[in-house]
Coordinates of C-alpha atoms in Angstrom, one line a residue:
M175 CA 95.9 73.7 -98.6
D176 CA 98.3 74.2 -95.8
H177 CA 97.1 73.5 -92.3
P178 CA 98.5 75.3 -89.2
V179 CA 100.8 73.2 -87.2
S180 CA 99.5 72.7 -83.7
R181 CA 102.1 73.2 -81.0
P182 CA 101.8 71.7 -77.5
R183 CA 100.8 74.2 -74.9
P184 CA 103.6 75.0 -72.6
A185 CA 103.4 73.3 -69.2
R186 CA 102.2 75.4 -66.4
P187 CA 104.9 76.1 -63.9
R188 CA 104.6 74.1 -60.7
A189 CA 102.9 76.0 -58.0
T190 CA 105.1 76.6 -54.9
L191 CA 104.7 78.3 -51.5
L192 CA 106.5 81.3 -53.1
S193 CA 104.2 81.6 -56.1
L194 CA 101.2 81.3 -53.8
S195 CA 102.5 84.0 -51.5
Q196 CA 103.1 86.3 -54.4
A197 CA 99.6 85.7 -55.7
A198 CA 98.0 86.2 -52.3
G199 CA 100.2 89.2 -51.3
V200 CA 101.3 87.6 -48.0
S201 CA 104.4 86.0 -46.7
I202 CA 105.5 82.4 -47.4
S203 CA 105.0 81.5 -43.7
T204 CA 101.5 82.8 -43.8
V205 CA 100.7 80.6 -46.8
S206 CA 102.2 77.6 -45.1
R207 CA 100.3 78.1 -41.9
A208 CA 97.0 78.8 -43.7
L209 CA 97.3 75.5 -45.7
R210 CA 97.9 73.7 -42.4
G211 CA 94.7 75.2 -41.0
D212 CA 96.5 77.3 -38.4
T213 CA 93.7 79.3 -36.6
R214 CA 96.1 82.2 -36.0
I215 CA 95.4 83.0 -39.7
S216 CA 92.0 84.5 -40.2
S217 CA 89.3 82.2 -41.8
A218 CA 88.9 84.6 -44.7
T219 CA 92.6 84.5 -45.5
R220 CA 92.7 80.7 -45.1
R221 CA 89.8 80.3 -47.6
R222 CA 91.4 82.7 -50.1
I223 CA 94.8 80.9 -50.0
S224 CA 93.1 77.5 -50.2
A225 CA 91.2 78.6 -53.3
L226 CA 94.4 79.9 -54.9
A227 CA 96.2 76.7 -54.1
A228 CA 93.4 74.6 -55.6
E229 CA 93.3 76.7 -58.7
A230 CA 97.0 76.5 -59.2
G231 CA 97.1 72.7 -58.5
Y232 CA 99.4 73.1 -55.6
A233 CA 100.8 69.9 -53.9
P234 CA 103.0 70.1 -50.9
D235 CA 106.7 69.1 -51.4
T236 CA 106.8 66.3 -48.9
L237 CA 110.5 65.6 -49.4
A238 CA 111.5 69.3 -48.8
R239 CA 109.2 69.5 -45.8
T240 CA 110.7 66.3 -44.2
L241 CA 114.3 67.4 -45.0
L242 CA 113.7 70.7 -43.2
G243 CA 112.6 68.6 -40.2
G244 CA 115.8 66.6 -40.3
R245 CA 114.2 63.4 -41.7
S246 CA 113.7 62.1 -45.1
G247 CA 110.5 60.1 -44.6
L248 CA 112.2 57.1 -46.3
I249 CA 112.5 53.7 -44.7
G250 CA 115.0 51.3 -46.2
L251 CA 113.7 47.8 -46.9
V252 CA 115.7 44.6 -47.2
L253 CA 113.5 41.8 -48.6
G254 CA 113.9 38.0 -48.7
P255 CA 113.7 36.1 -52.0
M256 CA 110.6 37.1 -54.0
R257 CA 110.3 33.6 -55.4
N258 CA 108.9 32.7 -52.0
P259 CA 105.2 33.7 -52.2
F260 CA 105.3 34.9 -48.6
Y261 CA 107.4 38.0 -49.5
P262 CA 105.2 39.6 -52.1
A263 CA 102.3 39.5 -49.5
L264 CA 104.6 40.9 -46.9
L265 CA 105.8 43.7 -49.2
E266 CA 102.2 44.6 -50.1
E267 CA 101.3 45.0 -46.4
L268 CA 104.4 47.0 -45.7
V269 CA 103.7 49.4 -48.5
A270 CA 100.1 49.9 -47.4
Q271 CA 100.9 50.4 -43.7
A272 CA 103.9 52.7 -44.4
A273 CA 101.8 54.9 -46.6
D274 CA 99.1 55.2 -43.9
R275 CA 101.9 56.6 -41.6
G276 CA 103.2 59.0 -44.3
L277 CA 106.3 56.9 -44.9
R278 CA 107.8 55.7 -48.2
L279 CA 109.8 52.5 -48.7
L280 CA 113.1 52.3 -50.5
I281 CA 113.9 48.7 -51.5
L282 CA 117.6 48.3 -51.0
H283 CA 117.9 44.5 -51.5
A284 CA 115.6 41.7 -52.5
G285 CA 116.5 38.1 -53.2
E286 CA 118.9 35.4 -52.3
G287 CA 122.1 35.7 -50.4
S288 CA 123.6 38.3 -48.0
M289 CA 122.9 42.0 -48.0
E290 CA 126.2 43.3 -49.3
E291 CA 128.1 46.0 -47.6
R292 CA 127.5 48.4 -50.5
T293 CA 123.8 48.0 -49.9
A294 CA 124.3 49.0 -46.3
Q295 CA 126.1 52.1 -47.5
A296 CA 123.1 53.0 -49.5
L297 CA 121.2 53.3 -46.2
L298 CA 123.3 56.3 -45.6
G299 CA 123.5 57.7 -49.1
Y300 CA 119.7 57.9 -49.4
R301 CA 119.4 59.4 -45.9
V302 CA 116.8 56.8 -44.7
D303 CA 115.4 57.4 -41.3
G304 CA 115.5 53.7 -40.5
C305 CA 115.6 50.2 -42.0
I306 CA 113.3 47.2 -42.0
V307 CA 115.0 43.8 -42.6
T308 CA 113.0 40.6 -43.4
S309 CA 114.4 37.1 -43.8
A310 CA 117.4 38.1 -46.0
V311 CA 120.8 37.0 -44.6
L312 CA 122.2 39.9 -42.6
P313 CA 125.9 40.2 -42.0
S314 CA 127.0 41.7 -38.7
R315 CA 128.8 44.5 -40.6
V316 CA 125.5 45.9 -41.8
T317 CA 124.2 46.1 -38.2
A318 CA 127.4 47.9 -37.3
I319 CA 127.1 50.4 -40.1
C320 CA 123.6 51.3 -39.0
A321 CA 124.6 51.6 -35.4
E322 CA 127.6 53.8 -36.1
N323 CA 125.4 56.2 -38.1
A324 CA 122.4 56.2 -35.9
V325 CA 120.1 54.5 -38.4
P326 CA 117.6 52.4 -36.4
L327 CA 117.1 48.8 -37.7
V328 CA 114.2 46.5 -37.0
M329 CA 114.0 42.9 -38.2
V330 CA 110.6 41.6 -39.3
N331 CA 109.9 37.9 -39.7
R332 CA 113.4 37.0 -38.4
V333 CA 115.3 37.2 -35.2
A334 CA 118.8 38.6 -34.7
R335 CA 121.5 36.0 -33.9
D336 CA 123.1 38.1 -31.2
H337 CA 121.2 41.3 -30.5
G338 CA 118.9 43.8 -32.1
T339 CA 115.2 44.6 -32.2
A340 CA 112.9 42.2 -34.0
V341 CA 109.3 41.1 -34.4
S342 CA 108.6 37.6 -35.5
C343 CA 105.9 34.9 -35.6
D344 CA 106.6 32.3 -32.8
N345 CA 108.1 29.9 -35.2
T346 CA 109.3 27.4 -32.6
E347 CA 105.9 27.2 -31.1
G348 CA 104.2 26.8 -34.5
G349 CA 106.5 24.0 -35.5
A350 CA 105.9 22.2 -32.2
R351 CA 102.2 22.6 -32.5
L352 CA 102.2 21.0 -36.0
A353 CA 104.2 18.0 -34.7
G354 CA 101.8 17.5 -31.8
L355 CA 98.8 17.5 -34.1
L356 CA 100.4 15.0 -36.4
L357 CA 101.3 12.7 -33.5
A358 CA 97.8 13.0 -32.1
A359 CA 96.4 11.9 -35.5
G360 CA 98.5 8.7 -35.4
H361 CA 101.4 9.6 -37.7
R362 CA 104.7 7.8 -36.8
R363 CA 107.1 8.3 -39.7
F364 CA 108.1 12.0 -40.1
A365 CA 110.1 14.0 -42.6
I366 CA 111.1 17.7 -42.8
V367 CA 111.7 19.8 -45.9
G368 CA 114.0 22.5 -44.6
G369 CA 114.7 26.0 -45.8
H370 CA 117.8 28.1 -45.7
A371 CA 120.1 26.9 -42.8
D372 CA 121.3 30.4 -42.1
T373 CA 117.9 32.1 -41.4
S374 CA 116.3 32.1 -38.0
T375 CA 112.8 31.5 -39.5
S376 CA 113.7 28.1 -41.0
Q377 CA 115.9 27.1 -38.0
D378 CA 113.2 27.8 -35.4
R379 CA 110.4 26.1 -37.3
E380 CA 112.4 23.0 -37.8
R381 CA 113.8 22.9 -34.3
G382 CA 110.3 23.3 -32.8
F383 CA 109.0 20.4 -34.9
A384 CA 111.9 18.0 -34.3
T385 CA 112.2 18.8 -30.6
H386 CA 108.5 18.1 -29.9
L387 CA 108.9 14.7 -31.8
A388 CA 112.0 13.9 -29.7
E389 CA 110.2 14.7 -26.5
A390 CA 107.5 12.3 -27.5
G391 CA 110.0 9.5 -28.3
H392 CA 110.1 9.9 -32.1
G393 CA 112.8 10.9 -34.6
L394 CA 112.9 11.9 -38.2
A395 CA 112.7 9.2 -40.9
C396 CA 114.4 11.6 -43.4
R397 CA 115.2 15.3 -44.0
F398 CA 115.5 17.2 -47.3
D399 CA 116.9 20.6 -48.1
G400 CA 114.2 22.5 -50.1
G401 CA 116.1 25.9 -50.3
S402 CA 112.9 27.8 -49.4
T403 CA 111.6 27.5 -53.0
R404 CA 108.7 25.7 -54.7
E405 CA 111.2 24.0 -56.9
G406 CA 113.0 22.7 -53.8
G407 CA 109.8 21.3 -52.5
W408 CA 109.1 19.6 -55.9
A409 CA 112.6 18.0 -55.8
A410 CA 112.0 16.7 -52.2
G411 CA 108.6 15.3 -53.3
L412 CA 110.2 13.4 -56.1
R413 CA 112.8 11.9 -53.8
I414 CA 110.1 10.8 -51.4
A415 CA 108.1 9.3 -54.2
A416 CA 111.1 7.3 -55.3
L417 CA 111.4 5.6 -51.9
P418 CA 110.0 2.2 -51.3
P419 CA 106.4 2.5 -50.0
K420 CA 107.4 1.2 -46.5
A421 CA 110.3 3.6 -46.3
R422 CA 108.2 6.7 -47.1
P423 CA 107.2 9.1 -44.3
D424 CA 103.5 9.3 -43.5
A425 CA 103.8 13.0 -42.6
V426 CA 106.0 15.8 -44.0
F427 CA 106.6 19.2 -42.6
A428 CA 107.7 21.7 -45.2
V429 CA 108.9 24.8 -43.3
S430 CA 107.3 27.2 -45.9
D431 CA 104.1 27.0 -47.9
G432 CA 106.0 27.5 -51.1
M433 CA 107.9 24.3 -50.6
A434 CA 104.8 22.5 -49.4
M435 CA 103.0 23.3 -52.6
G436 CA 105.9 22.0 -54.7
L437 CA 106.0 18.9 -52.6
I438 CA 102.3 18.2 -53.0
D439 CA 102.6 18.7 -56.8
A440 CA 105.4 16.2 -57.0
L441 CA 103.6 13.6 -54.9
R442 CA 100.4 13.9 -56.9
S443 CA 102.4 13.7 -60.2
A444 CA 103.7 10.3 -58.9
A445 CA 100.1 9.2 -58.1
I446 CA 100.7 9.3 -54.4
P447 CA 97.6 10.5 -52.5
V448 CA 98.0 13.4 -50.1
G449 CA 96.3 14.2 -46.8
M450 CA 92.7 13.3 -45.9
M451 CA 92.4 11.1 -49.0
G452 CA 95.0 8.8 -47.5
G453 CA 98.7 8.6 -48.2
I454 CA 101.1 11.2 -47.0
S455 CA 100.1 14.2 -44.8
V456 CA 101.7 17.5 -45.7
V457 CA 101.8 20.6 -43.5
G458 CA 103.4 24.0 -44.1
F459 CA 104.0 27.3 -42.5
D460 CA 103.2 30.9 -43.6
G461 CA 99.5 31.1 -44.6
V462 CA 100.1 32.1 -48.2
A463 CA 96.7 32.7 -49.8
T464 CA 97.3 30.4 -52.8
A465 CA 98.1 27.5 -50.5
L466 CA 94.9 27.8 -48.5
H467 CA 92.6 27.1 -51.4
P468 CA 92.2 24.3 -54.0
P469 CA 94.1 22.4 -55.3
Y470 CA 96.3 22.5 -52.2
E471 CA 94.0 23.3 -49.2
L472 CA 97.1 23.2 -47.1
T473 CA 97.2 22.6 -43.4
T474 CA 99.5 25.4 -42.2
I475 CA 100.4 27.9 -39.5
V476 CA 99.2 31.4 -40.7
V477 CA 101.8 34.1 -39.9
P478 CA 99.9 37.2 -38.7
V479 CA 101.3 39.5 -41.4
P480 CA 99.3 42.7 -40.7
A481 CA 100.1 42.5 -36.9
L482 CA 103.7 41.7 -37.7
V483 CA 104.1 44.7 -39.9
R484 CA 102.2 47.0 -37.6
R485 CA 104.4 46.1 -34.6
G486 CA 107.6 46.3 -36.7
L487 CA 106.8 49.8 -37.8
D488 CA 105.9 50.8 -34.2
L489 CA 109.2 49.5 -33.0
L490 CA 111.1 51.3 -35.8
L491 CA 109.3 54.7 -35.3
A492 CA 109.9 54.5 -31.6
R493 CA 113.7 54.1 -32.2
I494 CA 113.7 56.9 -34.7
T495 CA 112.2 59.1 -32.1
E496 CA 114.2 57.7 -29.2
P497 CA 117.5 56.3 -30.5
D498 CA 118.6 55.0 -27.1
A499 CA 115.5 52.7 -26.7
P500 CA 116.6 49.2 -25.6
D501 CA 116.4 46.2 -27.9
E502 CA 113.2 44.4 -28.0
L503 CA 112.2 40.9 -29.2
V504 CA 108.5 40.5 -29.9
T505 CA 106.9 37.2 -30.9
L506 CA 103.4 36.8 -32.1
R507 CA 101.5 33.5 -32.2
G508 CA 100.4 32.2 -35.6
A509 CA 97.0 30.7 -36.2
L510 CA 96.4 27.1 -37.3
H511 CA 94.6 26.7 -40.7
P512 CA 93.4 23.1 -40.9
G513 CA 93.2 22.1 -44.5
R514 CA 92.7 18.8 -46.4
S515 CA 96.4 18.2 -47.0
A516 CA 96.9 16.4 -43.6
R517 CA 95.0 14.0 -41.4
L518 CA 94.4 15.7 -38.1
P519 CA 92.7 14.9 -34.8
A520 CA 89.4 16.5 -34.0
L521 CA 90.2 20.1 -33.2
P522 CA 88.5 22.6 -30.8
E523 CA 86.9 25.6 -32.5
S524 CA 89.8 27.9 -31.4
T525 CA 93.2 26.7 -32.5

């Protein structure tokens, strides 16, 4: 016995302002104003049009609306290397806060190395209203392209070498604070595991730490390049473990939490105790959630990510509205998270 073949039901045409105006027997502008709650339209008409829109499944065309206003509602985003656990957390916060403001993010670059010029050209091709740049390496040509085409650019979690608008954690102060705490706890042999030499974040953290030590009459016993990755921290930890016990540092500052976690893993794999259990103290910087809990319980400076993102978006939107606004550099103080990975002096309740 043959059975009838079921055919998919045709998709309902997308409801538009035009189709709603035809159904309601009013102009497109009347429909638009009614859906915005304009009180110049009678309450009865507003209710009728709202009911028609709900029945038809109407959703406003945000892109068309923003283009009519001369803006796309898109913000270009240039991210640092996603292997660094700080950047996924930063991206999550950026997406959430941008959505709250009716903005959408377009990721133009993510990863190691410089933001290529063709990526900068995409800023223009996608008609972004502005651009947020994190700790990716930014060539001066990109800044010039944005400036020449009136695309505002704000750096978040990094500082421009020469000029520009930026919001960053006070990395120099944070590095110095960690050095002071380790000195106060009696440490005397210090090492640094550094990140990328061409990013302001790594430079400032390392400089703050080393300068504070020098001012107190102490230098570095050794320094390692960790490349801002967990693997780099692991490699540095193995090199420290291979040193004769008397030549090892008694405190190590890894300038990112990702490197600090790799460093701790390597030291423990070599049966070298870490932190409050004796052995080598390890401190980091970022406040990555994974690092704050067992098995790491890292002593670190927590970057105020929500405040950083909020201020960065404020600065960007101000420059979209007022293109001639002067450059600003905003620094926010990080908070110390005292964990078990380092021996510290007794701390006041507010650090």
